[in-house]
Coordinates of C-alpha atoms in Angstrom, one line a residue:
X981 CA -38.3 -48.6 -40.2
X982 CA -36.3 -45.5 -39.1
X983 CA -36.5 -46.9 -35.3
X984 CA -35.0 -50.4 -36.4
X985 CA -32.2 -48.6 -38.3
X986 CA -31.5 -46.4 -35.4
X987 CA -31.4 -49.3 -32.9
X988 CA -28.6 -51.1 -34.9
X989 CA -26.8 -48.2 -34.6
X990 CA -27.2 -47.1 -31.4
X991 CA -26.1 -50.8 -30.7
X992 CA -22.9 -50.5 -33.1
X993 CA -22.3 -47.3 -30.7
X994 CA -22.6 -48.8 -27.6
X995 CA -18.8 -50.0 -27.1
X996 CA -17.3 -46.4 -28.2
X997 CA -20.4 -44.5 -25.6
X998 CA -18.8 -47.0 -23.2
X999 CA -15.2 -45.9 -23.4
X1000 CA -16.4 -42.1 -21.9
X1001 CA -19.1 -43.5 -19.8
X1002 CA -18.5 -46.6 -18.6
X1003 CA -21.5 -49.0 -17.6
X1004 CA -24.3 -46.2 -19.0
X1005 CA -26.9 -48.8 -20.9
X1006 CA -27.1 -47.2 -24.5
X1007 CA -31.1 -47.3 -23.5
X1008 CA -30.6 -44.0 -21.7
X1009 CA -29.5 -42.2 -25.2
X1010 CA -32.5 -43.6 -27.2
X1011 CA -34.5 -40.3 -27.5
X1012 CA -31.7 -38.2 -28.0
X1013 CA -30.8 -37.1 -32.0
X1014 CA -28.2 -39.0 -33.9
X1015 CA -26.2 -36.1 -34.4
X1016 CA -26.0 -36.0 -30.6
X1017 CA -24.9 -39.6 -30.7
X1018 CA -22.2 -39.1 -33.2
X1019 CA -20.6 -36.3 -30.9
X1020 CA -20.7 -38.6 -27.9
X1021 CA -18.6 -41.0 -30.4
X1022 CA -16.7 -38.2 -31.7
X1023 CA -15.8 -37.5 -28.0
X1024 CA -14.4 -41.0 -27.0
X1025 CA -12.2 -41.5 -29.8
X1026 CA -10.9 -38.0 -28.8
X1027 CA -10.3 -38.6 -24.9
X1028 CA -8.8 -41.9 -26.6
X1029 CA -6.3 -40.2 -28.3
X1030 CA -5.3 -38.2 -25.0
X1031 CA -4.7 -41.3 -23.5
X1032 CA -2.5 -42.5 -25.5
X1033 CA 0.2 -40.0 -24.6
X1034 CA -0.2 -40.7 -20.7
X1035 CA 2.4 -43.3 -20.2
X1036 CA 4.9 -41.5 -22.9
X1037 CA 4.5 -38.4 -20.9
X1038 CA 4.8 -40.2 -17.4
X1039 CA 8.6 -40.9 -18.1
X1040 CA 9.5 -37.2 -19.1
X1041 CA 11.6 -34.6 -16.9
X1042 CA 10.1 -32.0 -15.7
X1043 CA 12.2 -30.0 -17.5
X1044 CA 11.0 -32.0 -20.9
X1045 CA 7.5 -31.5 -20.4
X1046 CA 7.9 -27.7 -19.8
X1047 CA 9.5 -27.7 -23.0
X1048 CA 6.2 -28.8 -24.6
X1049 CA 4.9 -25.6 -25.0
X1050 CA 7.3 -23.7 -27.0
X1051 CA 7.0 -27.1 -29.4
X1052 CA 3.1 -26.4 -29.6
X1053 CA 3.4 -23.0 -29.7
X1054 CA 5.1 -23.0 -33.0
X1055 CA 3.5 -25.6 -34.4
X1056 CA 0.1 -23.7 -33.6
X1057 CA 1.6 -20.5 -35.1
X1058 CA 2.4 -22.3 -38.5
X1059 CA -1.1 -23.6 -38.5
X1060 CA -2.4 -19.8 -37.9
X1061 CA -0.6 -18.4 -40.9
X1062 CA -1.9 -21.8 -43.0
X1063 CA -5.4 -20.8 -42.0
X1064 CA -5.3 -17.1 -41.1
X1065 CA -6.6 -15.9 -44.9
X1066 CA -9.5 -18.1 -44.4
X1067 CA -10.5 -16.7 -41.2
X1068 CA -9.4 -13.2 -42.3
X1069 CA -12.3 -13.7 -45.4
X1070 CA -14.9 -15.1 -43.1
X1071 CA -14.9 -11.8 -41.3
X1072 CA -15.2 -9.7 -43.5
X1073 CA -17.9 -11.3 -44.8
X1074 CA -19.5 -11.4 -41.7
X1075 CA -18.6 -7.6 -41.0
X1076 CA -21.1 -6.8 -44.1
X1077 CA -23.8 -9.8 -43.2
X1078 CA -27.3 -8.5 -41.3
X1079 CA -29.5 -11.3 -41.5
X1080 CA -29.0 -13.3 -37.7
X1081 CA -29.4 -16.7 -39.3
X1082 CA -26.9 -16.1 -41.9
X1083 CA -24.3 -14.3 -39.6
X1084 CA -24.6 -17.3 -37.5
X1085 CA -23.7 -20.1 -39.9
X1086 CA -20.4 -17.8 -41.0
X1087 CA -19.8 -17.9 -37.1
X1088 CA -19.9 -21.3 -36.5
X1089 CA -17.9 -21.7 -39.6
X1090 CA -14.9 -19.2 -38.6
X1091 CA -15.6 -21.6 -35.4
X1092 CA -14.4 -24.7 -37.0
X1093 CA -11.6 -23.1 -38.9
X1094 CA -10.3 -21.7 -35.9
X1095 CA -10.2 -25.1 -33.6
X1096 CA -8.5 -26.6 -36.9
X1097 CA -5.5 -24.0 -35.5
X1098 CA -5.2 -26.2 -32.5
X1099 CA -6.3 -29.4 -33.9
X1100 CA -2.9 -31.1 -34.3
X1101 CA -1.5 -30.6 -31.0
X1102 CA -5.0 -31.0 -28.7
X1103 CA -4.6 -34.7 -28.0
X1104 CA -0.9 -34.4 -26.4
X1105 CA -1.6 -30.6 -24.8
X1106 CA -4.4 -32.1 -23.1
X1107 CA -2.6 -34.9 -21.9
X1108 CA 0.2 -33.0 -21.0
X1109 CA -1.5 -30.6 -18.7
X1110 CA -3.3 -33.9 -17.6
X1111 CA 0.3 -34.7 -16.4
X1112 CA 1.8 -31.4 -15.0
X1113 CA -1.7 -31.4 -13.0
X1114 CA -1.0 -34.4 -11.5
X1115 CA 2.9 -33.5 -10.8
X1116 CA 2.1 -29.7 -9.6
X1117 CA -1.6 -30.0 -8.1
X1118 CA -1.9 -33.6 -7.4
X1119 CA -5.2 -34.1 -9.4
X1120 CA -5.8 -36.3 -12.4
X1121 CA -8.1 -35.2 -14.7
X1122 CA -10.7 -37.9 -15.1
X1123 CA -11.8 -38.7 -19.0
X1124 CA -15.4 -37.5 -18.9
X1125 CA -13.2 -33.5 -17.5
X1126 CA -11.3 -34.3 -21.0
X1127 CA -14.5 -34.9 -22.9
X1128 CA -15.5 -31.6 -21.1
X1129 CA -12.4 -29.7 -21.8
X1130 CA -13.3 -30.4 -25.7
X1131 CA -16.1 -29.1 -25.7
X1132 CA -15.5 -25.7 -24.0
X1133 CA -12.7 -25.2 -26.2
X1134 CA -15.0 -25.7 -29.6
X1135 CA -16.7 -23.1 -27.9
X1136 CA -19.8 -25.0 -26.4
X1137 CA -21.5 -25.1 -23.0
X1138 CA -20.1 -28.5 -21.3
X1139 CA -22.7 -28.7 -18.1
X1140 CA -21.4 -30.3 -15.3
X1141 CA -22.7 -30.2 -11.5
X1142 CA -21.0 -28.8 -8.3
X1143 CA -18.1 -31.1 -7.0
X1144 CA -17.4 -32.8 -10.9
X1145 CA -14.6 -30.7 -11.1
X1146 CA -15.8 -27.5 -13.6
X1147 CA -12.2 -25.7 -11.9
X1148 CA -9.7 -28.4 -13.1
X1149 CA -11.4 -29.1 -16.4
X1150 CA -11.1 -25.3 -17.5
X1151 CA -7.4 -25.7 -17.5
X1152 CA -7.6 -28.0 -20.3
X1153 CA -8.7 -25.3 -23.0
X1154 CA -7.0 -22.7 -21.5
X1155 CA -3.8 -23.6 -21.6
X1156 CA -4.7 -24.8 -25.3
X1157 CA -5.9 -21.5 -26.1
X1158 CA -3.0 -19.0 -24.1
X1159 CA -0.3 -20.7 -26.4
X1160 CA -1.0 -17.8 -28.8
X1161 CA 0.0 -15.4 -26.4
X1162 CA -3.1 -12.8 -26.8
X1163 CA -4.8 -13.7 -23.2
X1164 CA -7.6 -16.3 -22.2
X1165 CA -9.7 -14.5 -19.3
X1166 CA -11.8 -17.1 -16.9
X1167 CA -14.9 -15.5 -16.2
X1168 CA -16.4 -16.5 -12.7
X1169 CA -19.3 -15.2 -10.2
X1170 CA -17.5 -13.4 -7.1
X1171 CA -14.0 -12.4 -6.3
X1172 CA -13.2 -15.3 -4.1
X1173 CA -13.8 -18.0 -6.2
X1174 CA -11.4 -16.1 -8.6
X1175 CA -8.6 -15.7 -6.2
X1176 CA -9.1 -19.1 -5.1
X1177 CA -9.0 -20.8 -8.6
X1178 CA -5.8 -18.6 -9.3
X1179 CA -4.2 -19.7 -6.5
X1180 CA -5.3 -23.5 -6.9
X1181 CA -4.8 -23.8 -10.2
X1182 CA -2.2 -21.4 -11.3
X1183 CA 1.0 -23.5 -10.2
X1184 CA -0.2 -25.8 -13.3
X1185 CA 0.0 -23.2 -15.7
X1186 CA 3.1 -21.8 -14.1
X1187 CA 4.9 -24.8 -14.1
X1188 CA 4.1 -24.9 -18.1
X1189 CA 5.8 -21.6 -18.5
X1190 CA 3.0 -19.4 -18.9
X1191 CA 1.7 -16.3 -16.6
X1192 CA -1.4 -16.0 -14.8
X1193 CA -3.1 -13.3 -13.1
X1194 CA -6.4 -12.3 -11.4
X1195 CA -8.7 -9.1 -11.4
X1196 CA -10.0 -8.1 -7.7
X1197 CA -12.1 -5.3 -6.9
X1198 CA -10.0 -3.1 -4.9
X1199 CA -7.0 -3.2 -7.5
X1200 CA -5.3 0.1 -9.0
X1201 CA -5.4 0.7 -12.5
X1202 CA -1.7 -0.6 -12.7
X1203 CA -2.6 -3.8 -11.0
X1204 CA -5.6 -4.6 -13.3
X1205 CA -3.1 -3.6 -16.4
X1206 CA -0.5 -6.1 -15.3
X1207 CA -3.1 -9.1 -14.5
X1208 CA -4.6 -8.3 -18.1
X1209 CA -1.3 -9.0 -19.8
X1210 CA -1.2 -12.3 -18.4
X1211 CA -1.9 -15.4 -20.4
X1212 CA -4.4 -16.2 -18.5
X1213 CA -6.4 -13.9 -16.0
X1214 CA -9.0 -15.0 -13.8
X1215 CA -11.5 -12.5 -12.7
X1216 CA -15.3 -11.9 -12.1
X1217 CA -18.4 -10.8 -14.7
X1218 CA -18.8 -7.7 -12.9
X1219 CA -14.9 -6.5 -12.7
X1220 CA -14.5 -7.1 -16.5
X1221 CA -16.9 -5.5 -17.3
X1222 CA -16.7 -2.4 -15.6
X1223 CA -12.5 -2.7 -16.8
X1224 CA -14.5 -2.3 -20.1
X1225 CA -16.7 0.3 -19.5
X1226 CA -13.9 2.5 -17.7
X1227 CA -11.8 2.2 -20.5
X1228 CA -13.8 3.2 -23.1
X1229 CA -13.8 6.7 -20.5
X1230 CA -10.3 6.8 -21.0
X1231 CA -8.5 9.8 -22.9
X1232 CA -5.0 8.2 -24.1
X1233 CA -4.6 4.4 -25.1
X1234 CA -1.4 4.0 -23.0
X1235 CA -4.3 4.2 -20.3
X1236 CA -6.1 1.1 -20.9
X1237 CA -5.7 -1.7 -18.4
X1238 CA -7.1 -4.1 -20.9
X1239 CA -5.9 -5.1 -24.0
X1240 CA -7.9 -7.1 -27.4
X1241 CA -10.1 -10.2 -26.4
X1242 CA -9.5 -13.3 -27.6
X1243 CA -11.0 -16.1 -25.8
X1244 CA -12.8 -16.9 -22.6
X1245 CA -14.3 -19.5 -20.5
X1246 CA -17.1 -18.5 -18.0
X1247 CA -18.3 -20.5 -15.0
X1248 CA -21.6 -20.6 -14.3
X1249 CA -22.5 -19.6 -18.0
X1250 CA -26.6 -19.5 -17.1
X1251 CA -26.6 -17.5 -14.5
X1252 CA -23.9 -14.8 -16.0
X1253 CA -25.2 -14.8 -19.4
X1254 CA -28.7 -14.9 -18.8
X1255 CA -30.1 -14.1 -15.0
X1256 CA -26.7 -11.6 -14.3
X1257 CA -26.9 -10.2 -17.9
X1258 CA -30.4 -8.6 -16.9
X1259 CA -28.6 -6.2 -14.9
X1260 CA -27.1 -3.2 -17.0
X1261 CA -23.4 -2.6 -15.8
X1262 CA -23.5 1.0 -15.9
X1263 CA -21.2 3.2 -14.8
X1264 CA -20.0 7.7 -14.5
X1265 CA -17.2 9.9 -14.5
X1266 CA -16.9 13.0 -12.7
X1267 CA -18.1 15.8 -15.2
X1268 CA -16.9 19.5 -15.3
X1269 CA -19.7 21.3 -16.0
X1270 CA -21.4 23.6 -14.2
X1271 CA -25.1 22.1 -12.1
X1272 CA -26.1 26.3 -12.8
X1273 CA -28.4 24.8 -15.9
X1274 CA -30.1 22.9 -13.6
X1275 CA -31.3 25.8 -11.6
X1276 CA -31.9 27.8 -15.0
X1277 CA -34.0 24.9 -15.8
X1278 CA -36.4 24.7 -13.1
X1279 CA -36.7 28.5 -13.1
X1280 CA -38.1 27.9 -16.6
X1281 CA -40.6 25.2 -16.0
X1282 CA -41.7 27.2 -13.0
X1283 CA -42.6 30.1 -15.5
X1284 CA -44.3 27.0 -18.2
X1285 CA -47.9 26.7 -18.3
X1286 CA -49.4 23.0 -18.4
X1287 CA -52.0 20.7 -18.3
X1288 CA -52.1 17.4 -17.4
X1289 CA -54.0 14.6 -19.7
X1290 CA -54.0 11.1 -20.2
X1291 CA -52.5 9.1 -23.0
X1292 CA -55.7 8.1 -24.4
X1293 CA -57.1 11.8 -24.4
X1294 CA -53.5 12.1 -26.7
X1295 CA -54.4 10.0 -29.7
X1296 CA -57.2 11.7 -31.1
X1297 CA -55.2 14.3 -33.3
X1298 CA -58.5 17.2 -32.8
X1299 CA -58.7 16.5 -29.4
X1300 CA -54.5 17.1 -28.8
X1301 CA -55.0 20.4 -30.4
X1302 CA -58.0 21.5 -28.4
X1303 CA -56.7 20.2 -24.6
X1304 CA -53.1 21.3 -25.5
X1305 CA -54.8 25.1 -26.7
X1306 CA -53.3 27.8 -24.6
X1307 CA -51.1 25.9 -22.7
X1308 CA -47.0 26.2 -23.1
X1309 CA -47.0 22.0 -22.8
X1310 CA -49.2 18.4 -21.3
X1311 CA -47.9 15.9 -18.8
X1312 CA -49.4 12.2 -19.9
X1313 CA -50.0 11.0 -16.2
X1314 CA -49.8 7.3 -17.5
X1315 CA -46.1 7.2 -19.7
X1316 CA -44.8 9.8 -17.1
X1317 CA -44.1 11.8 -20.4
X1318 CA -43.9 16.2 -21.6
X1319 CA -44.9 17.1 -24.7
X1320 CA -43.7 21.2 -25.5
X1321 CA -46.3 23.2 -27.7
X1322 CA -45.1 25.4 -30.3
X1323 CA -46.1 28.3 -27.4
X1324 CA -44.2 26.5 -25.3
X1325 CA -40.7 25.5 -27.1
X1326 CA -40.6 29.5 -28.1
X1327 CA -41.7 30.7 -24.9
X1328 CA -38.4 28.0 -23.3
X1329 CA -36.6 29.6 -26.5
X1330 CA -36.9 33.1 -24.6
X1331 CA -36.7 32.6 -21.3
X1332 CA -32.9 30.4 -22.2
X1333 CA -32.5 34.0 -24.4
X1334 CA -31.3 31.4 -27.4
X1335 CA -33.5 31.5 -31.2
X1336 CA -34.9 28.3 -30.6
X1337 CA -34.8 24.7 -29.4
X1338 CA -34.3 22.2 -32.0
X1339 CA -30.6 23.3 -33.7
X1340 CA -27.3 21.0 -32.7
X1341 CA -25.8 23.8 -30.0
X1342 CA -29.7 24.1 -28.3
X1343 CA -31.0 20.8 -27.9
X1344 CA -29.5 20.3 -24.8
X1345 CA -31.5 23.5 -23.5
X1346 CA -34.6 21.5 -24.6
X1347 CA -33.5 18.3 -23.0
X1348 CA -33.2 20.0 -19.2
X1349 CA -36.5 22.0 -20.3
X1350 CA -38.6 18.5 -20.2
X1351 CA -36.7 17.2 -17.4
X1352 CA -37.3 19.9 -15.1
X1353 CA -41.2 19.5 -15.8
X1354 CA -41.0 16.1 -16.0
X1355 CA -39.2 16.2 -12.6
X1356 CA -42.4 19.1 -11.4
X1357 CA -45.4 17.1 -12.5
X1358 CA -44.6 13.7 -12.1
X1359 CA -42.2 12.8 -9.3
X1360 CA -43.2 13.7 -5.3
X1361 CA -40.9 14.2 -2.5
X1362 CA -41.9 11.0 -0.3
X1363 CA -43.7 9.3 -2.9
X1364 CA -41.4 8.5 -5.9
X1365 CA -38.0 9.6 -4.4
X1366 CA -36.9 9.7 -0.9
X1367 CA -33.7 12.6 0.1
X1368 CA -32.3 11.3 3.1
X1369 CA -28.9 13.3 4.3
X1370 CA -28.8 15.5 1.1
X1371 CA -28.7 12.6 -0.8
X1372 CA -31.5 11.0 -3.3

């Protein structure tokens, strides 16, 4: 019964499905959900209602359609203060929220509220960078890029292969998004492609009034600061990231090169967010301490007493006490680990002349103690490290 039902509407569907994909037989959608159906409707009346503003917009200035975005800027802005308590509340209840199922449902909620902020002026923004695209760049966005523009700026994944046009159709929600003025950055895999994509699509955004900049990796700290105050910066994975991590090194806020985030787009989502993401970013300053502790430290282990066990030897609580008996500590061969006896911590105690290893001010003394044994009884010259022109 259920499959009759879903046939006659899959049938009423047909003629809308048609309007974004022309000539697809509604045969190939007949295993997918209903809900996914309805979006695929939702979708055609929307590109629809672009449409509808194409010839209107043909006939304008250029002048005239440059003047569009102050007009949606402060219609967008009115909408914000309309629905700025709502999203204000959602947050905060979110702020106090632990349970991942129920943090994710008040995400996708602030979601909706949040594209209801751009809701009334989508349909003509769209078409109108449709139109400058076509004026400034010479390409036409095509309605399945619209379809796909929608759905990045709800804050989905659209996914599109190589040569559809994934470069044109992010200027669609980013232009939508950079009306509000706090910065849309456009993540994407290497520094070429984000020069390039500046360059190719930045006279559309330009010739709409707004700024656009890009993040390269040889750029000073005043370049990156200037690029980030854009309304729209293009830029890799790896540079914004490491913009992050360096400025959460910095001393004085008048130092940061980047500012709040508000909304992105990333290219290749799959590989940055899952095969990239696998990769740590990490990164170090320059410290001013003295490397003396280090020495110290390894003149200590030197003077340590151990043996070395296995981890199962470990387990068995008698058996501990009796291996670890007279000994100052026990390497695990296996988990590459130290464990300090109580001869051992007061005999490191001594020897750093401090009372003991376990207060606030001394448990750094203990942390170089186990590293300098860890660094004796578990890592060889030529066999887990390499120095090659004083360098490891």
């Amino acid at each position: 019964m259920f499959s009759f039902y879903k046939k006659l509407l899959l049938n009423n569907k047909q003629r809308l499905i048609n309007r974004l994909y022309p000539g697809i037989k509604i045969s190939l959608y007949a295993e997918m959900p209903l809900s996914s159906i309805d979006k695929i409707v939702e979708l055609s009346h929307a590109v629809a209602e672009v449409n509808k503003y194409e010839a209107k917009l043909e006939k304008l200035t250029d002048a005239e359609l440059k003047a569009k975005t102050g007009e949606f800027r402060e219609i967008i802005l009115e909408q914000e203060k309309t629905l700025g308590p709502q999203i204000k509340e959602l947050k905060d209840v979110l702020a106090t929220i632990t349970i991942p199922e129920d943090r994710d449902k008040i995400k996708e909620k602030i979601k909706v509220i949040q594209n209801k902020v751009f809701s009334p002026v989508l349909p003509e923004a769209f078409a109108v960078v449709r139109e400058t695209s076509k004026r400034a760049i010479e390409l036409r966005h095509f309605d399945v890029q619209i379809a796909g523009g929608i759905i990045l700026h709800e804050g989905r994944i659209a996914e599109m292969a190589t040569g559809e046009g994934k470069t044109l159709v992010a200027t669609l929600p980013a232009y939508l998004n950079a009306l509000l003025g706090r910065g849309v950055h456009i993540v994407t895999v290497n520094d070429y492609l984000a020069r390039r994509d500046r360059e190719w699509m930045g006279p559309v955004f330009e010739f709409l009034g707004l700024s656009v900049g890009v993040i390269q990796h040889n750029m000073s700290d005043e370049e990156r600061r200037q690029a980030y105050a854009a309304d729209i910066t293009y830029g890799t994975n790896n540079e914004f990231g490491f913009d992050y991590l360096r400025d959460n090194m910095k001393y004085s806020l008048k130092d940061l090169v980047q500012r709040a985030f508000y909304y992105a787009i990333v290219d290749e989502v799959d590989s940055i967010l899952v095969d990239e993401a696998r990769t740590p970013l990490i990164i170090s300053g320059p410290t001013e301490e003295s490397t003396d502790k280090y020495y110290i430290a390894k003149k200590i282990a030197d003077q340590l007493k151990g043996r070395r066990v296995v981890n199962e030897d470990m387990e068995d609580s008698s058996k501990k006490q009796e291996l670890s008996k007279g000994f100052m500590y026990t390497a695990d061969e296996k988990a590459q680990t130290i464990s300090l006896t109580e001869e051992g911590e007061a005999q490191a105690a001594r020897l750093w002349g401090i009372d003991n290893l376990h207060s606030l001010d001394t448990m750094e003394h203990r942390h170089h103690t186990i590293n300098a044994l860890r660094a004796r009884e578990h890592f060889k010259n030529d066999v887990d490290y390499v120095v090659k022109d004083k360098e490891v």
